[in-house]
Amino acid sequence: MGSFQVLFVALLVTAVAFDQSFVDAKFSNSMYFNWGASHSSILGNGDDLQLVLDSTSGSGVQTKRAFLFGSIEMLIKLVPGNSAGTVTAYYMSSTGSKHDEIDFEFLGNVSGQPYIIHTNIYTQGNGSREQQFYPWFDPTADFHNYTIHWNPTEVVWYIDSIPIRVFRNYENEGIAYPNKQGMRVYSSIWNADNWATRGGLVKIDWYSAPFVARFRHFRARACKWNGPVSIDQCASKSPANWWTSPVYSQLSYAKNGQMKWVRDNYMIYDYCKDTKRFQGNMPPECFKPQF
Ligand SMILES: *[C@@H]1O[C@H](CO)[C@@H](O)[C@H](O)[C@H]1NC(C)=O
Ligand SMILES: *[C@@H]1O[C@H](CO)[C@@H](O)[C@H](O)[C@H]1NC(C)=O
Ligand SMILES: *[C@@H]1O[C@H](CO)[C@@H](O)[C@H](O)[C@H]1NC(C)=O
């Protein structure tokens, strides 16, 4: 065989191996409305979603299937103008009282004031790990890429390919890590003016309704979850580089530099610095490097 044919066969083998675990999901084939479908819509070729909040209700979608590890990508354009009291969410979650969850939430604000990008992670039902950021761009002017990378080693929250947060696996040191429960992907918009605006200081301005958040290009490149499977089973169904490529293991030096830039300049809350809240009894992962 010539090198071209070898390459072709190699690509084919990779594609077949990938197919076991690889889901190239769109809204139209992988998500459904679990709330407020009557006033929201999937548009275009199935790659565009609008979620609407008005005085009748908010709205939301979720994936039909759950995933265990993967790269979950979504382009989002947030509610413009006076969005105070609205919360737009994009997150993964399992179910049950000991659930795991990885969150991006976007807390609206009055016109001209910054959104808050709120992140959190729950492991075995235990959350309280909030970190918040101001965006370094106007998140209502255009679509931006919010991606969650989740593998056995670490969870990374990315915005436009810049990592903003890492939660590393320190399970062998007694800190729970999300690696045993499949999670579905959810997006929603709702009225949270009882807490999102600094404890309810600002109420939603219903004269500005309807509030529309736009989503585009949802992609879950992830291991399908079909009930309890071990990491090894999942890995064995994944492309060879899934666990070893730099994207899925530790961040590069350059990516760490970008993350430091965001955290030095745009981070506005870090639970690991909130000694008052934890009364000096800080969560154990706060003493570990998270990159
Ligand atoms: C979104 O960001 C992720 C993480 O950096 C990247 O892998 C992906 O290619 C990006 N997608 C688009 C459409 O830019
Ligand atoms: C809205 O903007 C104000 C002023 O910059 C800021 O203090 C506040 O934290 C922002 N976010 C919310 C959700 O109110
Ligand atoms: C739950 O999380 C908090 C904050 O990270 C931590 O202090 C606490 O030890 C955790 N509890 C359990 C049971 O894991």
PDB file of N, CA, C and O in Angstrom, residues 117 119 131-137 157-165 254-269:
ATOM      1  N   ILE A 117     -19.883  35.542  35.634  1.00  0.00           N
ATOM      2  CA  ILE A 117     -19.755  34.151  35.204  1.00  0.00           C
ATOM      3  C   ILE A 117     -19.468  33.333  36.455  1.00  0.00           C
ATOM      4  O   ILE A 117     -18.441  33.503  37.110  1.00  0.00           O
ATOM      5  N   THR A 119     -19.086  29.716  38.391  1.00  0.00           N
ATOM      6  CA  THR A 119     -18.763  28.298  38.168  1.00  0.00           C
ATOM      7  C   THR A 119     -18.862  27.556  39.498  1.00  0.00           C
ATOM      8  O   THR A 119     -18.683  28.142  40.572  1.00  0.00           O
ATOM      9  N   GLN A 131     -16.606  29.688  42.110  1.00  0.00           N
ATOM     10  CA  GLN A 131     -15.620  30.678  41.671  1.00  0.00           C
ATOM     11  C   GLN A 131     -16.324  31.538  40.631  1.00  0.00           C
ATOM     12  O   GLN A 131     -17.029  31.013  39.770  1.00  0.00           O
ATOM     13  N   GLN A 132     -16.131  32.858  40.742  1.00  0.00           N
ATOM     14  CA  GLN A 132     -16.839  33.784  39.851  1.00  0.00           C
ATOM     15  C   GLN A 132     -15.857  34.704  39.135  1.00  0.00           C
ATOM     16  O   GLN A 132     -14.819  35.074  39.689  1.00  0.00           O
ATOM     17  N   PHE A 133     -16.273  35.103  37.941  1.00  0.00           N
ATOM     18  CA  PHE A 133     -15.413  35.914  37.071  1.00  0.00           C
ATOM     19  C   PHE A 133     -16.243  36.984  36.390  1.00  0.00           C
ATOM     20  O   PHE A 133     -17.419  36.761  36.084  1.00  0.00           O
ATOM     21  N   TYR A 134     -15.632  38.111  36.101  1.00  0.00           N
ATOM     22  CA  TYR A 134     -16.189  39.032  35.114  1.00  0.00           C
ATOM     23  C   TYR A 134     -15.652  38.622  33.747  1.00  0.00           C
ATOM     24  O   TYR A 134     -14.478  38.241  33.637  1.00  0.00           O
ATOM     25  N   PRO A 135     -16.483  38.683  32.717  1.00  0.00           N
ATOM     26  CA  PRO A 135     -15.948  38.394  31.382  1.00  0.00           C
ATOM     27  C   PRO A 135     -15.008  39.518  30.935  1.00  0.00           C
ATOM     28  O   PRO A 135     -15.171  40.662  31.355  1.00  0.00           O
ATOM     29  N   TRP A 136     -14.042  39.183  30.089  1.00  0.00           N
ATOM     30  CA  TRP A 136     -13.104  40.181  29.541  1.00  0.00           C
ATOM     31  C   TRP A 136     -13.581  40.641  28.169  1.00  0.00           C
ATOM     32  O   TRP A 136     -12.828  41.169  27.372  1.00  0.00           O
ATOM     33  N   PHE A 137     -14.885  40.390  27.906  1.00  0.00           N
ATOM     34  CA  PHE A 137     -15.493  40.721  26.609  1.00  0.00           C
ATOM     35  C   PHE A 137     -16.965  40.963  26.905  1.00  0.00           C
ATOM     36  O   PHE A 137     -17.425  40.698  28.037  1.00  0.00           O
ATOM     37  N   TRP A 157     -12.718  24.270  32.866  1.00  0.00           N
ATOM     38  CA  TRP A 157     -13.713  25.179  32.307  1.00  0.00           C
ATOM     39  C   TRP A 157     -12.964  26.113  31.338  1.00  0.00           C
ATOM     40  O   TRP A 157     -12.007  26.793  31.756  1.00  0.00           O
ATOM     41  N   TYR A 158     -13.394  26.144  30.093  1.00  0.00           N
ATOM     42  CA  TYR A 158     -12.752  27.016  29.094  1.00  0.00           C
ATOM     43  C   TYR A 158     -13.728  28.080  28.597  1.00  0.00           C
ATOM     44  O   TYR A 158     -14.918  27.780  28.407  1.00  0.00           O
ATOM     45  N   ILE A 159     -13.205  29.275  28.338  1.00  0.00           N
ATOM     46  CA  ILE A 159     -13.967  30.265  27.578  1.00  0.00           C
ATOM     47  C   ILE A 159     -13.099  30.683  26.400  1.00  0.00           C
ATOM     48  O   ILE A 159     -11.972  31.161  26.597  1.00  0.00           O
ATOM     49  N   ASP A 160     -13.598  30.497  25.194  1.00  0.00           N
ATOM     50  CA  ASP A 160     -12.831  30.806  23.983  1.00  0.00           C
ATOM     51  C   ASP A 160     -11.430  30.202  24.049  1.00  0.00           C
ATOM     52  O   ASP A 160     -10.433  30.864  23.741  1.00  0.00           O
ATOM     53  N   SER A 161     -11.382  28.950  24.485  1.00  0.00           N
ATOM     54  CA  SER A 161     -10.145  28.168  24.577  1.00  0.00           C
ATOM     55  C   SER A 161      -9.171  28.639  25.652  1.00  0.00           C
ATOM     56  O   SER A 161      -8.044  28.140  25.728  1.00  0.00           O
ATOM     57  N   ILE A 162      -9.589  29.598  26.470  1.00  0.00           N
ATOM     58  CA  ILE A 162      -8.762  30.004  27.610  1.00  0.00           C
ATOM     59  C   ILE A 162      -9.292  29.289  28.850  1.00  0.00           C
ATOM     60  O   ILE A 162     -10.460  29.442  29.196  1.00  0.00           O
ATOM     61  N   PRO A 163      -8.447  28.500  29.500  1.00  0.00           N
ATOM     62  CA  PRO A 163      -8.914  27.841  30.723  1.00  0.00           C
ATOM     63  C   PRO A 163      -9.093  28.872  31.833  1.00  0.00           C
ATOM     64  O   PRO A 163      -8.229  29.729  32.034  1.00  0.00           O
ATOM     65  N   ILE A 164     -10.218  28.807  32.521  1.00  0.00           N
ATOM     66  CA  ILE A 164     -10.427  29.757  33.627  1.00  0.00           C
ATOM     67  C   ILE A 164     -10.385  29.053  34.978  1.00  0.00           C
ATOM     68  O   ILE A 164     -10.199  29.679  36.012  1.00  0.00           O
ATOM     69  N   ARG A 165     -10.559  27.734  34.954  1.00  0.00           N
ATOM     70  CA  ARG A 165     -10.627  27.012  36.222  1.00  0.00           C
ATOM     71  C   ARG A 165     -10.307  25.537  35.983  1.00  0.00           C
ATOM     72  O   ARG A 165     -10.697  24.984  34.952  1.00  0.00           O
ATOM     73  N   ALA A 254       1.679  27.208  28.370  1.00  0.00           N
ATOM     74  CA  ALA A 254       1.038  28.391  27.774  1.00  0.00           C
ATOM     75  C   ALA A 254      -0.404  28.546  28.262  1.00  0.00           C
ATOM     76  O   ALA A 254      -0.845  29.653  28.585  1.00  0.00           O
ATOM     77  N   LYS A 255      -1.128  27.422  28.324  1.00  0.00           N
ATOM     78  CA  LYS A 255      -2.524  27.488  28.784  1.00  0.00           C
ATOM     79  C   LYS A 255      -2.587  27.910  30.251  1.00  0.00           C
ATOM     80  O   LYS A 255      -3.472  28.660  30.664  1.00  0.00           O
ATOM     81  N   ASN A 256      -1.621  27.417  31.030  1.00  0.00           N
ATOM     82  CA  ASN A 256      -1.562  27.845  32.427  1.00  0.00           C
ATOM     83  C   ASN A 256      -1.338  29.340  32.558  1.00  0.00           C
ATOM     84  O   ASN A 256      -1.903  29.985  33.439  1.00  0.00           O
ATOM     85  N   GLY A 257      -0.518  29.877  31.651  1.00  0.00           N
ATOM     86  CA  GLY A 257      -0.268  31.319  31.648  1.00  0.00           C
ATOM     87  C   GLY A 257      -1.540  32.099  31.362  1.00  0.00           C
ATOM     88  O   GLY A 257      -1.834  33.106  32.015  1.00  0.00           O
ATOM     89  N   GLN A 258      -2.319  31.594  30.401  1.00  0.00           N
ATOM     90  CA  GLN A 258      -3.590  32.252  30.076  1.00  0.00           C
ATOM     91  C   GLN A 258      -4.540  32.194  31.272  1.00  0.00           C
ATOM     92  O   GLN A 258      -5.230  33.166  31.588  1.00  0.00           O
ATOM     93  N   MET A 259      -4.559  31.046  31.919  1.00  0.00           N
ATOM     94  CA  MET A 259      -5.460  30.902  33.060  1.00  0.00           C
ATOM     95  C   MET A 259      -5.070  31.855  34.182  1.00  0.00           C
ATOM     96  O   MET A 259      -5.924  32.476  34.810  1.00  0.00           O
ATOM     97  N   LYS A 260      -3.781  31.979  34.392  1.00  0.00           N
ATOM     98  CA  LYS A 260      -3.303  32.892  35.438  1.00  0.00           C
ATOM     99  C   LYS A 260      -3.731  34.321  35.134  1.00  0.00           C
ATOM    100  O   LYS A 260      -4.168  35.054  36.011  1.00  0.00           O
ATOM    101  N   TRP A 261      -3.646  34.681  33.856  1.00  0.00           N
ATOM    102  CA  TRP A 261      -4.052  36.031  33.438  1.00  0.00           C
ATOM    103  C   TRP A 261      -5.531  36.280  33.780  1.00  0.00           C
ATOM    104  O   TRP A 261      -5.888  37.304  34.352  1.00  0.00           O
ATOM    105  N   VAL A 262      -6.380  35.322  33.458  1.00  0.00           N
ATOM    106  CA  VAL A 262      -7.804  35.488  33.760  1.00  0.00           C
ATOM    107  C   VAL A 262      -8.029  35.571  35.267  1.00  0.00           C
ATOM    108  O   VAL A 262      -8.732  36.451  35.757  1.00  0.00           O
ATOM    109  N   ARG A 263      -7.397  34.657  35.984  1.00  0.00           N
ATOM    110  CA  ARG A 263      -7.653  34.594  37.422  1.00  0.00           C
ATOM    111  C   ARG A 263      -7.077  35.796  38.150  1.00  0.00           C
ATOM    112  O   ARG A 263      -7.661  36.277  39.119  1.00  0.00           O
ATOM    113  N   ASP A 264      -5.952  36.323  37.678  1.00  0.00           N
ATOM    114  CA  ASP A 264      -5.375  37.520  38.303  1.00  0.00           C
ATOM    115  C   ASP A 264      -6.211  38.757  38.030  1.00  0.00           C
ATOM    116  O   ASP A 264      -6.274  39.671  38.847  1.00  0.00           O
ATOM    117  N   ASN A 265      -6.835  38.801  36.866  1.00  0.00           N
ATOM    118  CA  ASN A 265      -7.469  40.052  36.440  1.00  0.00           C
ATOM    119  C   ASN A 265      -8.993  40.051  36.475  1.00  0.00           C
ATOM    120  O   ASN A 265      -9.602  41.117  36.526  1.00  0.00           O
ATOM    121  N   TYR A 266      -9.623  38.894  36.389  1.00  0.00           N
ATOM    122  CA  TYR A 266     -11.081  38.866  36.226  1.00  0.00           C
ATOM    123  C   TYR A 266     -11.824  38.021  37.260  1.00  0.00           C
ATOM    124  O   TYR A 266     -13.040  37.944  37.227  1.00  0.00           O
ATOM    125  N   MET A 267     -11.094  37.401  38.156  1.00  0.00           N
ATOM    126  CA  MET A 267     -11.767  36.571  39.150  1.00  0.00           C
ATOM    127  C   MET A 267     -12.285  37.471  40.264  1.00  0.00           C
ATOM    128  O   MET A 267     -11.545  38.295  40.804  1.00  0.00           O
ATOM    129  N   ILE A 268     -13.567  37.302  40.606  1.00  0.00           N
ATOM    130  CA  ILE A 268     -14.128  38.175  41.644  1.00  0.00           C
ATOM    131  C   ILE A 268     -14.543  37.412  42.907  1.00  0.00           C
ATOM    132  O   ILE A 268     -14.795  38.018  43.935  1.00  0.00           O
ATOM    133  N   TYR A 269     -14.608  36.105  42.826  1.00  0.00           N
ATOM    134  CA  TYR A 269     -14.885  35.325  44.042  1.00  0.00           C
ATOM    135  C   TYR A 269     -14.201  33.964  43.929  1.00  0.00           C
ATOM    136  O   TYR A 269     -14.234  33.331  42.874  1.00  0.00           O
TER     137      TYR A 269
END
